XYZ file of N, CA and C in Angstrom:
561
model
N -19.036 17.057 -5.990
C -19.717 15.986 -5.287
C -20.310 16.564 -4.003
N -21.614 16.314 -3.786
C -22.264 16.879 -2.605
C -21.923 16.069 -1.347
N -22.293 16.607 -0.178
C -21.937 15.992 1.102
C -22.480 14.571 1.259
N -23.755 14.303 0.955
C -24.224 12.921 1.092
C -23.419 11.934 0.240
N -23.066 12.325 -0.969
C -22.277 11.433 -1.823
C -20.857 11.258 -1.294
N -20.306 12.294 -0.679
C -18.985 12.165 -0.042
C -19.051 11.184 1.126
N -20.130 11.265 1.896
C -20.291 10.322 3.010
C -20.395 8.883 2.499
N -21.078 8.701 1.387
C -21.161 7.368 0.773
C -19.770 6.888 0.380
N -18.970 7.760 -0.214
C -17.617 7.379 -0.623
C -16.742 7.075 0.593
N -16.940 7.803 1.679
C -16.207 7.504 2.916
C -16.549 6.094 3.390
N -17.818 5.712 3.268
C -18.237 4.359 3.666
C -17.520 3.302 2.829
N -17.387 3.556 1.528
C -16.609 2.642 0.676
C -15.185 2.502 1.216
N -14.557 3.633 1.516
C -13.170 3.617 1.981
C -13.032 2.958 3.349
N -13.997 3.171 4.236
C -13.942 2.559 5.565
C -14.064 1.041 5.507
N -14.626 0.527 4.439
C -14.747 -0.932 4.304
C -13.371 -1.594 4.291
N -12.368 -0.917 3.767
C -11.029 -1.517 3.659
C -10.416 -1.776 5.035
N -10.259 -0.754 5.901
C -9.693 -1.067 7.223
C -10.618 -1.962 8.049
N -11.926 -1.838 7.848
C -12.857 -2.718 8.561
C -12.554 -4.176 8.238
N -12.417 -4.491 6.961
C -12.133 -5.867 6.536
C -10.789 -6.327 7.095
N -9.785 -5.469 7.032
C -8.445 -5.842 7.521
C -8.490 -6.169 9.008
N -9.083 -5.298 9.812
C -9.115 -5.542 11.255
C -10.013 -6.719 11.617
N -11.148 -6.858 10.954
C -12.036 -7.983 11.253
C -11.374 -9.304 10.883
N -10.670 -9.323 9.781
C -9.974 -10.537 9.346
C -8.922 -10.957 10.376
N -8.299 -10.002 11.017
C -7.242 -10.292 11.986
C -7.773 -10.808 13.321
N -9.079 -10.813 13.511
C -9.621 -11.280 14.793
C -9.564 -12.792 14.919
N -9.279 -13.492 13.829
C -9.278 -14.954 13.881
C -7.999 -15.520 14.491
N -6.852 -14.993 14.117
C -5.608 -15.659 14.488
C -4.661 -14.811 15.334
N -4.969 -13.587 15.546
C -4.058 -12.692 16.241
C -4.219 -12.781 17.753
N -3.103 -12.586 18.460
C -3.195 -12.528 19.922
C -3.872 -11.230 20.364
N -4.022 -10.314 19.440
C -4.713 -9.052 19.712
C -6.136 -9.076 19.156
N -6.709 -10.256 19.079
C -8.023 -10.437 18.447
C -9.078 -9.512 19.042
N -9.128 -9.398 20.363
C -10.143 -8.554 20.999
C -9.963 -7.096 20.587
N -8.727 -6.617 20.622
C -8.462 -5.223 20.252
C -8.834 -4.984 18.790
N -8.440 -5.909 17.916
C -8.765 -5.760 16.494
C -10.273 -5.800 16.263
N -10.970 -6.663 17.023
C -12.432 -6.730 16.882
C -13.064 -5.414 17.321
N -12.540 -4.803 18.388
C -13.080 -3.523 18.854
C -12.789 -2.404 17.854
N -11.614 -2.441 17.238
C -11.303 -1.449 16.198
C -12.255 -1.633 15.018
N -12.465 -2.894 14.621
C -13.412 -3.178 13.529
C -14.808 -2.687 13.906
N -15.192 -2.872 15.167
C -16.501 -2.412 15.645
C -16.626 -0.897 15.499
N -15.626 -0.159 15.948
C -15.666 1.308 15.861
C -15.742 1.750 14.397
N -14.939 1.135 13.547
C -14.967 1.481 12.120
C -16.346 1.192 11.538
N -16.913 0.036 11.892
C -18.224 -0.329 11.358
C -19.306 0.641 11.839
N -19.250 1.035 13.101
C -20.237 1.993 13.623
C -20.117 3.325 12.880
N -18.898 3.805 12.690
C -18.703 5.061 11.953
C -19.249 4.930 10.535
N -18.930 3.816 9.872
C -19.423 3.596 8.505
C -20.947 3.537 8.480
N -21.541 2.878 9.468
C -23.004 2.785 9.539
C -23.633 4.154 9.766
N -22.975 4.973 10.564
C -23.492 6.326 10.790
C -23.439 7.159 9.513
N -22.422 6.938 8.677
C -22.397 7.668 7.400
C -23.597 7.281 6.548
N -24.047 6.025 6.673
C -25.236 5.590 5.930
C -26.465 6.358 6.399
N -26.600 6.514 7.709
C -27.739 7.263 8.240
C -27.671 8.729 7.802
N -26.505 9.349 8.004
C -26.394 10.777 7.742
C -26.449 11.127 6.262
N -25.912 10.268 5.388
C -25.993 10.629 3.969
C -27.442 10.655 3.502
N -28.233 9.691 3.949
C -29.652 9.681 3.578
C -30.425 10.832 4.199
N -30.159 11.097 5.471
C -30.851 12.176 6.178
C -30.565 13.525 5.517
N -29.293 13.800 5.267
C -28.908 15.080 4.664
C -29.457 15.198 3.242
N -29.379 14.112 2.483
C -29.874 14.146 1.096
C -31.366 14.459 1.053
N -32.136 13.841 1.949
C -33.590 14.096 1.962
C -33.907 15.486 2.507
N -33.266 15.870 3.603
C -33.577 17.145 4.243
C -33.244 18.341 3.350
N -32.133 18.273 2.642
C -31.683 19.409 1.837
C -31.867 19.184 0.334
N -32.694 18.205 0.000
C -33.000 17.896 -1.398
C -31.723 17.713 -2.236
N -30.830 16.881 -1.718
C -29.563 16.599 -2.389
C -29.530 15.172 -2.937
N -30.695 14.622 -3.210
C -30.791 13.259 -3.732
C -30.316 13.254 -5.182
N -29.400 12.341 -5.488
C -28.848 12.245 -6.846
C -28.945 10.800 -7.335
N -28.852 10.633 -8.645
C -28.806 9.277 -9.200
C -27.567 8.539 -8.692
N -26.459 9.265 -8.564
C -25.237 8.677 -8.014
C -25.517 8.087 -6.632
N -26.159 8.861 -5.776
C -26.468 8.401 -4.426
C -27.435 7.230 -4.406
N -28.419 7.261 -5.305
C -29.394 6.167 -5.363
C -28.734 4.838 -5.714
N -27.672 4.908 -6.496
C -26.976 3.683 -6.907
C -25.838 3.338 -5.948
N -25.015 4.320 -5.618
C -23.803 4.044 -4.851
C -24.062 3.826 -3.361
N -25.070 4.476 -2.795
C -25.365 4.294 -1.371
C -25.701 2.834 -1.054
N -26.640 2.208 -1.766
C -26.905 0.793 -1.472
C -25.702 -0.104 -1.775
N -24.900 0.265 -2.772
C -23.718 -0.534 -3.095
C -22.691 -0.477 -1.957
N -22.498 0.707 -1.394
C -21.580 0.846 -0.253
C -22.073 0.008 0.926
N -23.389 0.022 1.153
C -23.966 -0.808 2.219
C -23.678 -2.280 1.971
N -23.881 -2.711 0.737
C -23.679 -4.122 0.380
C -22.240 -4.547 0.634
N -21.291 -3.727 0.217
C -19.882 -4.072 0.402
C -19.558 -4.201 1.882
N -20.022 -3.264 2.674
C -19.750 -3.281 4.106
C -20.396 -4.491 4.780
N -21.674 -4.707 4.534
C -22.411 -5.791 5.190
C -21.936 -7.158 4.707
N -21.806 -7.325 3.407
C -21.405 -8.636 2.878
C -19.991 -8.985 3.329
N -19.101 -8.003 3.396
C -17.750 -8.263 3.904
C -17.812 -8.825 5.316
N -18.618 -8.198 6.155
C -18.756 -8.678 7.535
C -19.331 -10.086 7.568
N -20.387 -10.329 6.798
C -21.040 -11.639 6.845
C -20.137 -12.756 6.340
N -19.376 -12.490 5.291
C -18.460 -13.518 4.772
C -17.395 -13.849 5.821
N -16.843 -12.829 6.462
C -15.847 -13.081 7.505
C -16.502 -13.736 8.717
N -17.748 -13.379 9.027
C -18.459 -14.040 10.130
C -18.624 -15.534 9.870
N -18.810 -15.915 8.621
C -18.882 -17.348 8.288
C -17.530 -17.990 8.584
N -16.469 -17.334 8.151
C -15.117 -17.842 8.392
C -14.839 -17.965 9.894
N -15.297 -16.994 10.680
C -15.086 -17.000 12.128
C -16.086 -17.894 12.866
N -17.025 -18.473 12.123
C -18.074 -19.346 12.656
C -19.030 -18.614 13.604
N -19.276 -17.332 13.313
C -20.295 -16.576 14.037
C -21.679 -16.916 13.487
N -21.750 -17.131 12.168
C -23.013 -17.474 11.508
C -22.752 -18.613 10.525
N -23.787 -19.399 10.212
C -23.608 -20.456 9.206
C -23.582 -19.867 7.792
N -22.955 -20.594 6.890
C -22.803 -20.128 5.520
C -24.103 -19.841 4.808
N -25.153 -20.617 5.092
C -26.414 -20.428 4.363
C -26.990 -19.037 4.580
N -26.759 -18.457 5.757
C -27.284 -17.108 6.007
C -26.596 -16.093 5.095
N -25.302 -16.229 4.984
C -24.542 -15.332 4.116
C -24.931 -15.529 2.652
N -25.162 -16.778 2.257
C -25.545 -17.072 0.869
C -26.892 -16.449 0.526
N -27.853 -16.496 1.450
C -29.163 -15.878 1.201
C -29.003 -14.375 0.968
N -28.200 -13.732 1.808
C -27.980 -12.292 1.656
C -27.284 -12.004 0.321
N -26.248 -12.767 0.004
C -25.537 -12.573 -1.270
C -26.455 -12.781 -2.465
N -27.240 -13.848 -2.439
C -28.141 -14.147 -3.563
C -29.139 -13.015 -3.767
N -29.705 -12.516 -2.689
C -30.669 -11.412 -2.786
C -30.003 -10.175 -3.377
N -28.789 -9.882 -2.928
C -28.099 -8.686 -3.413
C -27.768 -8.806 -4.899
N -27.349 -9.998 -5.345
C -27.101 -10.191 -6.777
C -28.393 -10.042 -7.575
N -29.481 -10.607 -7.064
C -30.773 -10.507 -7.750
C -31.203 -9.050 -7.889
N -31.155 -8.305 -6.796
C -31.593 -6.905 -6.824
C -30.654 -6.074 -7.696
N -29.359 -6.360 -7.649
C -28.421 -5.646 -8.527
C -28.751 -5.918 -9.987
N -29.105 -7.153 -10.303
C -29.522 -7.482 -11.669
C -30.761 -6.720 -12.083
N -31.724 -6.632 -11.178
C -32.949 -5.869 -11.457
C -32.609 -4.400 -11.690
N -31.715 -3.856 -10.874
C -31.321 -2.451 -11.045
C -30.609 -2.230 -12.380
N -29.823 -3.204 -12.810
C -29.149 -3.093 -14.110
C -30.177 -3.109 -15.236
N -31.172 -4.002 -15.142
C -32.242 -4.034 -16.145
C -32.985 -2.701 -16.184
N -33.265 -2.150 -15.006
C -33.962 -0.861 -14.942
C -33.100 0.247 -15.547
N -31.810 0.242 -15.223
C -30.906 1.271 -15.747
C -30.822 1.205 -17.269
N -30.892 -0.003 -17.811
C -30.874 -0.153 -19.272
C -32.093 0.505 -19.909
N -33.163 0.645 -19.143
C -34.383 1.309 -19.619
C -34.410 2.780 -19.196
N -33.307 3.261 -18.615
C -33.235 4.655 -18.195
C -33.919 4.928 -16.870
N -34.170 3.890 -16.088
C -34.844 4.046 -14.798
C -33.866 3.744 -13.664
N -34.072 4.412 -12.550
C -33.284 4.179 -11.341
C -34.238 3.651 -10.276
N -33.888 2.527 -9.689
C -34.713 1.974 -8.611
C -34.026 2.313 -7.292
N -34.630 3.193 -6.529
C -34.087 3.567 -5.222
C -34.480 2.509 -4.197
N -33.748 2.482 -3.106
C -34.057 1.532 -2.037
C -35.412 1.869 -1.425
N -36.210 0.840 -1.186
C -37.505 1.016 -0.534
C -37.367 0.898 0.972
N -38.452 1.147 1.689
C -38.408 1.090 3.152
C -38.022 -0.285 3.673
N -38.574 -1.340 3.084
C -38.259 -2.685 3.552
C -36.772 -2.983 3.360
N -36.210 -2.546 2.250
C -34.775 -2.711 2.020
C -33.948 -1.938 3.035
N -34.431 -0.764 3.422
C -33.730 0.029 4.436
C -33.808 -0.650 5.802
N -34.969 -1.222 6.132
C -35.102 -1.959 7.398
C -34.172 -3.166 7.406
N -34.080 -3.829 6.258
C -33.201 -4.989 6.126
C -31.761 -4.583 6.401
N -31.312 -3.512 5.761
C -29.936 -3.058 5.940
C -29.685 -2.634 7.380
N -30.625 -1.913 7.971
C -30.481 -1.487 9.364
C -30.382 -2.690 10.288
N -31.239 -3.696 10.082
C -31.197 -4.882 10.945
C -29.884 -5.634 10.763
N -29.381 -5.707 9.534
C -28.092 -6.362 9.300
C -26.984 -5.618 10.042
N -26.989 -4.296 9.932
C -25.947 -3.506 10.583
C -26.015 -3.637 12.101
N -27.223 -3.661 12.660
C -27.365 -3.823 14.111
C -26.839 -5.175 14.573
N -27.155 -6.229 13.852
C -26.667 -7.561 14.218
C -25.143 -7.607 14.125
N -24.587 -6.989 13.104
C -23.128 -6.968 12.961
C -22.491 -6.228 14.130
N -23.061 -5.096 14.524
C -22.541 -4.343 15.671
C -22.595 -5.204 16.932
N -23.719 -5.859 17.180
C -23.856 -6.710 18.369
C -22.851 -7.857 18.321
N -22.733 -8.504 17.166
C -21.795 -9.629 17.031
C -20.356 -9.180 17.274
N -19.999 -8.018 16.756
C -18.648 -7.507 16.982
C -18.436 -7.151 18.453
N -19.463 -6.619 19.084
C -19.343 -6.200 20.481
C -19.183 -7.381 21.434
N -19.908 -8.469 21.182
C -19.883 -9.582 22.145
C -18.995 -10.741 21.719
N -18.640 -10.818 20.447
C -17.786 -11.909 19.988
C -18.548 -13.207 19.819
N -17.811 -14.325 19.808
C -18.422 -15.620 19.483
C -19.098 -16.309 20.670
N -19.878 -15.581 21.440
C -20.595 -16.220 22.551
C -21.891 -16.821 22.030
N -22.391 -17.802 22.757
C -23.604 -18.448 22.285
C -24.248 -19.305 23.347
N -25.069 -20.226 22.887
C -25.830 -21.082 23.794
C -26.121 -22.402 23.099
N -26.420 -23.418 23.923
C -26.801 -24.726 23.376
C -28.313 -24.845 23.372
N -28.830 -25.376 22.290
C -30.263 -25.629 22.176
C -30.426 -26.921 21.385
N -31.063 -27.890 21.994
C -31.296 -29.195 21.358
C -29.992 -29.807 20.843
N -28.935 -29.690 21.652
C -27.666 -30.307 21.305
C -26.848 -29.573 20.266
N -27.281 -28.394 19.864
C -26.546 -27.616 18.860
C -26.117 -26.296 19.480
N -24.872 -25.893 19.216
C -24.382 -24.610 19.708
C -24.756 -23.513 18.717
N -25.461 -22.517 19.197
C -25.838 -21.358 18.388
C -25.102 -20.141 18.929
N -24.488 -19.370 18.044
C -23.927 -18.102 18.500
C -25.073 -17.101 18.607
N -24.870 -16.082 19.407
C -25.875 -15.023 19.511
C -26.065 -14.375 18.143
N -24.962 -14.200 17.413
C -25.055 -13.606 16.069
C -25.943 -14.448 15.167
N -25.802 -15.767 15.249
C -26.620 -16.660 14.424
C -28.097 -16.518 14.768
N -28.407 -16.485 16.052
C -29.806 -16.353 16.470
C -30.384 -15.009 16.028
N -29.632 -13.938 16.250
C -30.116 -12.605 15.879
C -30.192 -12.422 14.372
N -29.320 -13.096 13.639
C -29.260 -12.945 12.180
C -30.509 -13.482 11.497
N -31.306 -14.258 12.215
C -32.551 -14.758 11.624
C -33.470 -13.604 11.206
N -33.476 -12.524 11.972
C -34.334 -11.374 11.645
C -33.907 -10.740 10.316
N -32.622 -10.375 10.149
C -32.225 -9.827 8.846
C -32.401 -10.812 7.690
N -32.229 -12.103 7.951
C -32.413 -13.084 6.873
C -33.867 -13.075 6.406
N -34.803 -13.032 7.346
C -36.228 -12.975 6.982
C -36.522 -11.688 6.212
N -36.000 -10.558 6.690
C -36.202 -9.283 5.982
C -35.521 -9.288 4.614
N -34.406 -9.982 4.503
C -33.701 -10.103 3.221
C -34.569 -10.833 2.208
N -35.139 -11.958 2.629
C -36.009 -12.737 1.739
C -37.243 -11.920 1.368
N -37.860 -11.305 2.361
C -39.087 -10.525 2.151
C -38.834 -9.349 1.206
N -37.774 -8.578 1.471
C -37.512 -7.414 0.617
C -37.083 -7.850 -0.784
N -36.373 -8.968 -0.885
C -36.016 -9.494 -2.204
C -37.245 -9.874 -2.998
N -38.207 -10.504 -2.327
C -39.467 -10.860 -2.974
C -40.205 -9.592 -3.412
N -40.244 -8.589 -2.532
C -40.944 -7.341 -2.844
C -40.335 -6.657 -4.078
N -39.004 -6.523 -4.113
C -38.337 -5.918 -5.271
C -38.639 -6.704 -6.538
N -38.532 -8.032 -6.447
C -38.750 -8.882 -7.621
C -40.178 -8.748 -8.126
N -41.137 -8.737 -7.211
C -42.542 -8.608 -7.600
C -42.797 -7.260 -8.273
N -42.250 -6.192 -7.697
C -42.434 -4.857 -8.285
C -41.749 -4.725 -9.644
N -40.702 -5.514 -9.856
C -39.935 -5.403 -11.102
C -40.242 -6.524 -12.081
N -41.329 -7.243 -11.865
C -41.628 -8.400 -12.727
C -41.770 -8.006 -14.190
N -42.178 -6.762 -14.450
C -42.332 -6.333 -15.843
C -40.999 -6.342 -16.597
N -39.871 -6.170 -15.895
C -38.572 -6.247 -16.566
C -38.306 -7.664 -17.070
N -38.767 -8.653 -16.304
C -38.567 -10.048 -16.690
C -39.552 -10.468 -17.782
N -40.778 -9.968 -17.687
C -41.815 -10.365 -18.634
C -41.580 -9.793 -20.028
N -40.854 -8.676 -20.102
C -40.573 -8.054 -21.400
C -39.582 -8.864 -22.220
N -38.802 -9.671 -21.580
C -37.710 -10.379 -22.279
C -38.217 -11.585 -23.010
């Protein structure tokens, strides 16, 4: 297994302690400490995403394994955070549902492509989407459940910032679906 693929696998493994520590921020008297530990783990995991792609491209170490597993590792890390953020009331459920729905749709498209012997790598818009999601998660973990009132409704900073990744999620989902329409039309 080459270095970029090892970094991807490390990201999978880091998701476990990240989820454990983030989950403990709700009810523990050590919530702040656990949130900071989750933040550090998430930053390290996010950096593995940057470095695995950089190293794979620079040293021509791109593999089919990496094309499939790298986005999957991202999905597990990001979706875990978003689901727990809903539980912690950092973001509303609909934002998490949009991200989940898009990921299931794109995974389905990738499965259809794989059945035809094709691999669909992540495009630039999908990479921007993932980067924006990771940045919002880092900010939300760093500042916690702070927010503001607008028109009688309390918005967390995470909720306000999450609008950008949600828009990119919808846009990139549309782009993937449009590019892969031939998989649907063949059926």
